[in-house]
XYZ file of N, CA, C and O in Angstrom:
560
model
N 0.699 -0.933 0.448
C -0.252 0.037 0.159
C 0.881 1.675 -0.040
O 1.573 1.159 1.048
N 0.065 1.653 -0.482
C 1.445 3.653 -0.924
C 0.431 4.544 -0.720
O -0.514 4.600 -1.138
N 0.553 5.670 -0.546
C -0.219 6.546 -0.291
C 0.555 8.282 -0.907
O 1.828 8.213 -0.892
N 0.096 8.685 -2.240
C 0.553 9.436 -3.313
C -0.435 10.468 -3.884
O -1.205 10.584 -3.337
N 0.254 11.421 -3.990
C -0.601 13.272 -4.524
C -1.459 12.457 -5.749
O -0.721 11.637 -6.380
N -2.484 13.144 -5.753
C -3.308 12.823 -6.863
C -2.702 13.110 -8.479
O -2.329 13.952 -8.168
N -3.097 12.471 -9.414
C -3.081 12.582 -10.611
C -4.035 12.678 -11.656
O -4.883 12.711 -10.917
N -3.874 13.629 -12.368
C -5.188 13.762 -13.492
C -5.833 12.674 -13.717
O -6.911 13.056 -13.903
N -4.921 11.566 -13.820
C -5.651 10.229 -14.537
C -6.917 9.970 -13.922
O -7.042 8.753 -13.668
N -6.257 9.803 -12.404
C -6.995 9.217 -10.958
C -8.036 9.945 -11.639
O -8.806 9.079 -10.464
N -8.382 11.150 -11.538
C -10.039 11.945 -11.208
C -10.877 11.294 -11.837
O -11.795 10.870 -11.525
N -10.687 10.793 -13.031
C -11.677 10.026 -13.599
C -12.760 8.542 -12.995
O -13.565 8.237 -12.766
N -11.608 8.332 -12.158
C -11.757 6.592 -11.004
C -13.033 7.418 -10.172
O -13.554 6.636 -9.929
N -12.093 8.276 -9.878
C -12.970 9.242 -8.527
C -14.105 9.431 -8.730
O -15.264 9.366 -8.106
N -14.513 9.864 -9.865
C -16.102 10.212 -10.588
C -16.313 9.343 -10.599
O -17.937 8.934 -9.989
N -16.319 7.988 -10.796
C -17.069 6.692 -10.744
C -17.358 6.451 -9.566
O -18.321 6.261 -9.507
N -16.473 6.355 -8.553
C -16.815 6.508 -7.497
C -18.097 7.146 -6.561
O -18.928 6.988 -5.782
N -17.964 8.483 -7.204
C -19.112 9.330 -6.655
C -20.312 9.130 -7.021
O -20.982 9.207 -6.685
N -20.441 8.462 -8.441
C -21.302 8.310 -8.935
C -22.123 6.789 -8.384
O -23.625 6.890 -8.036
N -21.500 5.998 -8.045
C -21.863 5.017 -7.433
C -22.149 5.083 -5.926
O -23.057 4.440 -5.344
N -22.062 6.452 -5.443
C -22.516 6.885 -4.105
C -23.671 7.456 -3.655
O -23.957 8.313 -2.581
N -23.803 8.044 -5.370
C -25.301 9.220 -5.417
C -26.442 9.047 -4.662
O -26.686 9.480 -3.868
N -26.512 7.196 -4.552
C -27.637 7.006 -3.814
C -27.717 7.150 -2.503
O -28.605 7.241 -1.822
N -26.542 7.403 -1.679
C -26.592 7.727 -0.468
C -26.363 9.568 -0.130
O -26.121 9.898 1.151
N -26.623 10.489 -1.529
C -26.718 11.483 -1.193
C -25.502 12.351 -1.389
O -24.974 13.550 -1.258
N -24.364 11.470 -1.851
C -23.021 11.759 -1.982
C -22.939 12.784 -3.226
O -23.557 12.206 -4.726
N -22.185 14.226 -2.966
C -22.612 14.794 -4.434
C -21.013 14.638 -5.070
O -19.909 15.104 -4.694
N -21.275 14.846 -6.722
C -20.013 14.888 -7.091
C -19.295 16.472 -7.200
O -20.064 17.198 -7.483
N -18.144 16.591 -6.870
C -18.104 17.783 -6.791
C -17.450 18.368 -7.981
O -16.608 17.163 -8.907
N -17.550 19.557 -8.402
C -16.948 19.957 -10.102
C -14.915 20.348 -9.383
O -15.273 20.181 -8.307
N -14.501 19.830 -10.381
C -13.373 20.054 -10.116
C -12.617 21.464 -9.634
O -11.634 21.497 -8.889
N -13.380 22.611 -10.065
C -13.057 23.563 -9.491
C -13.572 24.141 -8.266
O -12.791 25.321 -7.265
N -13.855 22.996 -7.697
C -14.321 23.126 -6.289
C -13.447 22.551 -5.239
O -13.334 22.763 -3.994
N -12.541 22.022 -6.046
C -11.677 20.377 -5.178
C -10.357 21.156 -5.094
O -10.124 22.705 -6.145
N -9.266 21.123 -4.084
C -7.824 21.998 -4.625
C -7.262 21.990 -5.379
O -7.143 20.552 -5.966
N -6.816 22.676 -6.222
C -5.787 22.567 -7.545
C -6.435 22.172 -8.182
O -5.851 21.311 -8.895
N -7.533 22.474 -8.046
C -9.159 22.148 -9.407
C -8.814 20.565 -10.043
O -8.758 20.216 -10.156
N -8.502 19.714 -8.417
C -8.986 18.168 -8.428
C -7.742 18.058 -7.945
O -7.265 16.100 -8.142
N -6.197 18.379 -8.372
C -5.146 17.567 -8.178
C -4.514 17.899 -6.438
O -3.097 17.264 -6.249
N -5.377 18.610 -5.584
C -5.122 19.098 -4.007
C -5.257 17.418 -3.386
O -5.752 18.020 -2.288
N -5.289 16.311 -3.752
C -5.505 15.594 -3.358
C -4.642 14.285 -3.040
O -3.561 14.211 -3.756
N -4.792 13.541 -2.055
C -4.222 11.923 -2.167
C -4.756 10.964 -2.421
O -6.135 10.762 -2.041
N -4.327 9.807 -2.609
C -4.815 8.613 -3.203
C -4.013 7.657 -2.433
O -3.232 7.819 -2.336
N -4.820 6.686 -2.353
C -4.231 5.149 -1.578
C -3.947 4.139 -2.523
O -5.503 3.830 -3.171
N -2.951 3.610 -2.615
C -3.110 2.913 -3.899
C -2.649 1.675 -3.396
O -1.510 1.027 -2.526
N -3.183 0.400 -3.679
C -2.358 -1.225 -3.004
C -2.150 -2.117 -4.381
O -3.625 -2.394 -5.201
N -1.214 -2.526 -4.208
C -1.199 -3.534 -5.945
C -2.154 -2.915 -6.948
O -3.021 -3.754 -8.077
N -1.476 -1.315 -7.138
C -1.362 -0.742 -8.743
C -2.791 -0.525 -8.835
O -3.407 -0.497 -9.634
N -4.093 -0.361 -7.952
C -5.190 -0.167 -7.850
C -5.570 1.012 -7.114
O -5.081 0.984 -5.776
N -6.391 1.641 -7.291
C -6.791 2.802 -6.052
C -7.349 2.227 -5.305
O -8.833 1.777 -6.155
N -7.503 3.095 -3.936
C -8.483 2.450 -2.991
C -9.274 3.223 -2.764
O -10.541 3.193 -2.463
N -8.793 4.495 -2.389
C -9.695 5.397 -1.526
C -8.332 6.785 -1.457
O -7.606 7.018 -2.667
N -9.182 8.118 -1.369
C -8.714 9.147 -2.072
C -9.119 10.250 -0.779
O -10.623 10.368 -0.517
N -8.584 11.413 -0.837
C -9.216 12.691 0.239
C -8.299 13.831 -0.569
O -7.221 13.969 -1.375
N -9.251 14.857 -0.256
C -8.529 16.529 -0.675
C -8.482 17.488 0.393
O -8.816 17.427 1.678
N -7.254 17.796 0.402
C -6.514 18.602 1.458
C -6.737 20.223 0.937
O -6.432 20.650 0.461
N -7.497 20.897 1.618
C -7.573 22.553 1.117
C -6.981 23.282 2.309
O -6.769 22.912 3.697
N -5.839 24.050 2.172
C -5.014 24.775 2.555
C -5.558 26.369 2.909
O -6.587 26.292 1.855
N -5.492 26.550 3.872
C -6.221 28.023 3.671
C -5.211 29.599 3.921
O -3.410 28.619 4.075
N -5.367 29.942 4.412
C -4.138 31.299 3.899
C -3.974 31.492 5.562
O -3.196 32.705 6.310
N -4.735 31.129 6.059
C -4.301 30.100 7.850
C -4.135 29.445 8.489
O -3.564 28.482 7.779
N -3.395 29.482 9.633
C -3.508 27.707 10.330
C -4.585 26.796 9.949
O -4.046 25.794 11.185
N -5.036 26.451 9.452
C -6.522 25.815 9.527
C -6.083 24.840 8.344
O -6.247 25.864 7.078
N -5.950 23.879 7.930
C -6.416 23.047 7.224
C -7.623 22.430 7.006
O -8.334 22.099 8.120
N -8.286 21.749 6.061
C -10.002 21.197 6.061
C -9.757 19.969 5.030
O -9.042 19.977 3.336
N -9.954 18.837 5.295
C -10.291 17.516 4.540
C -11.190 17.343 4.277
O -12.512 17.284 4.826
N -11.881 17.079 2.723
C -12.612 16.750 2.118
C -12.696 16.012 1.305
O -11.865 15.510 0.878
N -14.268 15.275 0.850
C -14.077 14.452 -0.142
C -13.745 12.957 -0.236
O -13.138 12.512 -0.662
N -13.435 12.786 0.929
C -12.964 11.306 1.346
C -13.655 10.390 0.453
O -15.408 10.249 0.672
N -13.200 9.361 -0.403
C -14.227 8.345 -0.765
C -13.488 6.916 -1.181
O -11.767 7.166 -1.657
N -13.836 6.759 -1.369
C -13.401 5.211 -1.595
C -13.964 4.144 -2.318
O -15.399 4.419 -2.550
N -13.267 3.308 -2.923
C -13.813 1.969 -4.300
C -14.865 1.560 -2.944
O -14.504 0.637 -2.064
N -15.956 1.658 -4.051
C -17.348 1.247 -3.058
C -17.256 -0.539 -3.757
O -17.811 -1.265 -2.846
N -16.265 -1.132 -4.222
C -16.474 -2.262 -4.228
C -15.259 -2.905 -3.497
O -14.872 -4.632 -3.611
N -13.979 -2.368 -3.057
C -13.271 -2.611 -2.061
C -13.821 -2.909 -1.276
O -13.814 -1.994 -0.293
N -13.829 -4.432 -0.548
C -14.230 -4.817 0.580
C -13.342 -5.582 1.344
O -13.735 -6.775 2.021
N -12.186 -5.449 1.116
C -11.038 -6.187 2.245
C -11.074 -5.514 3.249
O -11.758 -4.793 3.892
N -10.340 -6.992 4.384
C -10.563 -6.451 5.962
C -10.249 -4.859 5.781
O -10.069 -4.769 7.470
N -8.917 -4.878 5.307
C -7.876 -3.645 5.539
C -8.747 -2.267 5.268
O -8.009 -1.328 5.461
N -9.711 -2.179 4.969
C -10.706 -1.019 4.629
C -10.949 -0.039 5.294
O -10.157 0.861 5.178
N -10.676 -0.594 6.638
C -11.131 0.448 7.745
C -9.450 1.537 7.911
O -9.302 2.221 8.318
N -8.839 0.013 8.006
C -7.584 1.004 8.130
C -6.768 1.545 7.673
O -6.084 2.971 7.561
N -6.972 1.021 6.081
C -6.919 2.490 4.571
C -7.084 4.188 5.013
O -6.494 4.755 4.697
N -8.326 3.911 5.398
C -9.441 4.871 5.561
C -8.397 5.692 6.927
O -7.894 6.995 6.476
N -8.625 5.262 7.457
C -7.256 5.774 8.658
C -5.974 6.225 8.552
O -5.784 7.526 8.587
N -5.296 5.946 7.733
C -3.976 5.801 7.608
C -4.201 7.318 6.701
O -3.270 7.946 6.670
N -4.902 6.734 5.151
C -5.114 8.175 4.528
C -5.387 9.558 5.195
O -4.759 10.381 5.323
N -6.200 9.333 6.243
C -6.368 10.593 7.196
C -5.344 10.765 7.668
O -5.118 12.125 8.130
N -5.054 9.890 8.282
C -3.429 10.584 9.384
C -3.131 11.196 8.094
O -1.998 12.193 8.587
N -2.275 10.621 7.010
C -1.018 11.402 6.425
C -1.704 12.316 6.111
O -0.985 13.318 5.943
N -2.699 12.557 5.238
C -3.590 14.033 4.767
C -3.042 15.171 6.191
O -2.796 15.954 6.082
N -3.842 14.839 7.255
C -3.910 15.545 8.178
C -1.991 15.964 8.442
O -1.545 17.343 9.266
N -0.519 14.540 8.495
C 0.194 15.142 8.682
C 0.796 15.850 7.867
O 2.326 16.739 7.887
N 0.188 16.146 6.460
C 0.588 16.906 5.484
C 0.360 17.930 5.666
O 0.807 19.383 5.306
N -1.090 17.871 5.726
C -1.209 19.537 6.746
C -0.392 20.392 7.550
O -0.192 21.152 7.769
N 0.230 19.343 8.676
C 0.603 19.994 9.436
C 2.207 20.599 9.149
O 2.862 21.482 9.316
N 2.604 19.870 8.626
C 4.156 20.204 7.951
C 3.793 21.167 6.883
O 4.965 22.473 6.660
N 2.565 21.871 6.599
C 2.259 23.160 5.347
C 1.940 24.039 6.515
O 1.487 24.572 6.119
N 2.180 23.830 7.840
C 1.997 25.084 8.443
C 0.651 25.202 9.650
O 0.083 25.943 9.858
N -0.021 24.020 9.407
C -1.266 24.292 10.142
C -1.538 23.659 11.147
O -0.691 22.672 11.913
N -2.039 24.267 12.414
C -2.164 24.250 13.450
C -3.630 23.785 14.352
O -3.327 22.690 15.296
N -4.430 23.715 12.851
C -5.599 23.155 12.812
C -6.265 21.939 11.809
O -6.235 23.026 11.129
N -6.510 20.738 11.705
C -7.116 20.434 10.854
C -7.991 19.383 11.061
O -8.073 18.490 11.803
N -9.503 20.312 10.098
C -10.486 19.752 10.827
C -11.283 18.790 9.246
O -10.525 19.202 8.165
N -12.368 18.377 9.355
C -12.912 17.211 8.585
C -14.651 17.204 9.445
O -14.645 17.107 9.622
N -15.435 16.988 8.065
C -17.251 16.709 8.378
C -17.133 15.386 8.251
O -16.567 15.470 6.458
N -17.694 15.150 8.635
C -18.436 13.446 8.259
C -20.001 12.954 8.260
O -20.221 13.329 9.549
N -20.658 12.690 7.931
C -21.955 11.898 8.146
C -22.130 10.647 8.080
O -22.543 9.940 8.796
N -20.591 9.967 8.087
C -20.319 8.305 7.872
C -19.931 8.325 9.167
O -18.881 8.282 9.657
N -20.742 7.347 9.678
C -21.253 6.904 11.417
C -19.571 5.641 11.173
O -19.145 5.902 12.690
N -19.413 4.711 10.483
C -18.216 3.725 10.459
C -17.032 4.859 10.799
O -16.461 4.332 11.495
N -17.144 5.592 10.087
C -15.415 6.120 9.867
C -15.531 6.977 11.329
O -14.697 7.314 12.119
N -16.871 7.764 12.083
C -16.475 8.917 13.280
C -15.995 7.282 14.157
O -15.702 8.233 15.086
N -17.118 6.392 13.939
C -16.427 5.077 15.021
C -15.041 4.866 14.937
O -14.732 4.971 16.409
N -14.608 4.561 13.983
C -13.270 4.130 13.679
C -12.347 4.971 14.488
O -11.403 5.049 15.292
N -12.602 6.699 13.905
C -11.569 8.137 14.404
C -11.732 8.027 16.047
O -11.073 8.015 16.696
N -13.342 7.538 16.684
C -13.042 7.763 18.037
C -12.077 6.646 18.680
O -11.889 6.791 19.461
N -12.056 5.872 18.413
C -11.344 4.063 18.519
C -9.858 5.021 18.400
O -9.260 4.587 20.092
N -9.276 5.731 18.088
C -7.906 5.916 17.946
C -7.831 7.074 18.496
O -6.324 7.689 18.290
N -8.425 8.070 18.469
C -8.912 9.347 18.984
C -7.203 10.228 19.540
O -6.484 10.907 18.885
N -7.512 9.223 20.653
C -6.293 9.607 22.119
C -5.082 9.383 21.003
O -3.887 9.825 21.139
N -4.871 7.856 20.357
C -3.764 8.043 19.801
C -3.185 9.122 18.567
O -1.982 9.208 18.592
N -3.571 9.506 18.315
C -3.440 10.169 16.954
C -3.524 12.118 17.681
O -3.565 12.820 16.124
N -4.110 12.279 18.718
C -4.164 13.589 18.728
C -5.129 14.206 18.109
O -5.161 15.217 17.832
N -6.762 13.641 18.305
C -7.681 14.221 17.645
C -9.111 14.147 18.837
O -8.617 13.528 19.380
N -9.847 15.163 18.274
C -11.058 15.184 18.972
C -12.403 15.019 18.108
O -11.928 15.558 16.769
N -13.426 13.988 18.280
C -14.280 14.079 17.382
C -15.955 14.723 18.389
O -16.163 14.369 19.230
N -16.331 15.710 17.406
C -16.937 16.280 17.858
C -18.598 15.587 17.420
O -18.609 15.844 16.315
N -19.556 15.341 18.304
C -20.532 14.622 17.584
C -22.061 15.469 17.908
O -22.304 16.076 18.513
N -22.615 15.696 16.636
C -23.584 16.421 15.952
C -24.423 15.811 15.321
O -24.209 14.868 15.076
N -24.947 16.758 13.994
C -25.454 16.234 13.327
C -24.983 15.506 12.132
O -24.723 14.854 11.876
N -23.793 16.263 12.350
C -22.506 15.899 11.085
C -21.332 15.842 12.212
O -21.977 16.989 12.971
N -20.489 15.024 12.257
C -19.329 14.820 12.770
C -18.258 15.775 12.437
O -17.597 15.681 11.024
N -17.564 16.731 13.449
C -16.060 17.195 13.448
C -15.022 16.326 13.826
O -14.788 16.431 15.010
N -14.572 16.347 13.291
C -13.211 15.577 13.523
C -12.065 16.584 12.974
O -12.141 16.998 12.636
N -10.985 16.915 14.245
C -10.154 17.769 13.874
C -9.329 17.543 15.096
O -9.047 16.979 15.935
N -8.000 18.069 14.952
C -6.618 18.025 15.254
C -6.269 18.961 15.572
O -5.971 20.455 14.667
N -5.383 19.098 16.597
C -4.798 20.565 16.472
C -3.906 20.618 18.061
O -3.542 19.464 18.117
N -2.605 21.506 17.526
C -1.800 21.586 19.126
C -2.180 21.837 20.355
O -2.643 23.067 20.510
N -2.111 20.871 21.438
C -2.918 21.184 22.626
C -2.118 21.920 23.108
O -0.904 21.098 23.895
């Protein structure tokens, strides 16, 4: 498994995943709404196959924002949740390396929140529960 910066050729695969998730209310973002016009994100690759992706928004402040986390809906291996957590942790570390003191993400994915809550203390995050879940890290 490796995590790398997203490439232009990866974007079409992500669109396929978003389309398969539309029935759950997932909206396909226009590339103009994504950081660096769709290239400001990271993908997980395993055995030369894309597994998951997330985008990192860097701002003119010390806040970063992670959004549009998506995974291949057909990938159901036992390591799926671990891969998503590793991707989120990796993107957070990139944000911190870029000067972010706080990195935030929102999700309504209850399983992701449950998994993040289990490891929250280990990776210095807080999970706030509301209608949407806000997951963030900061220098305490």
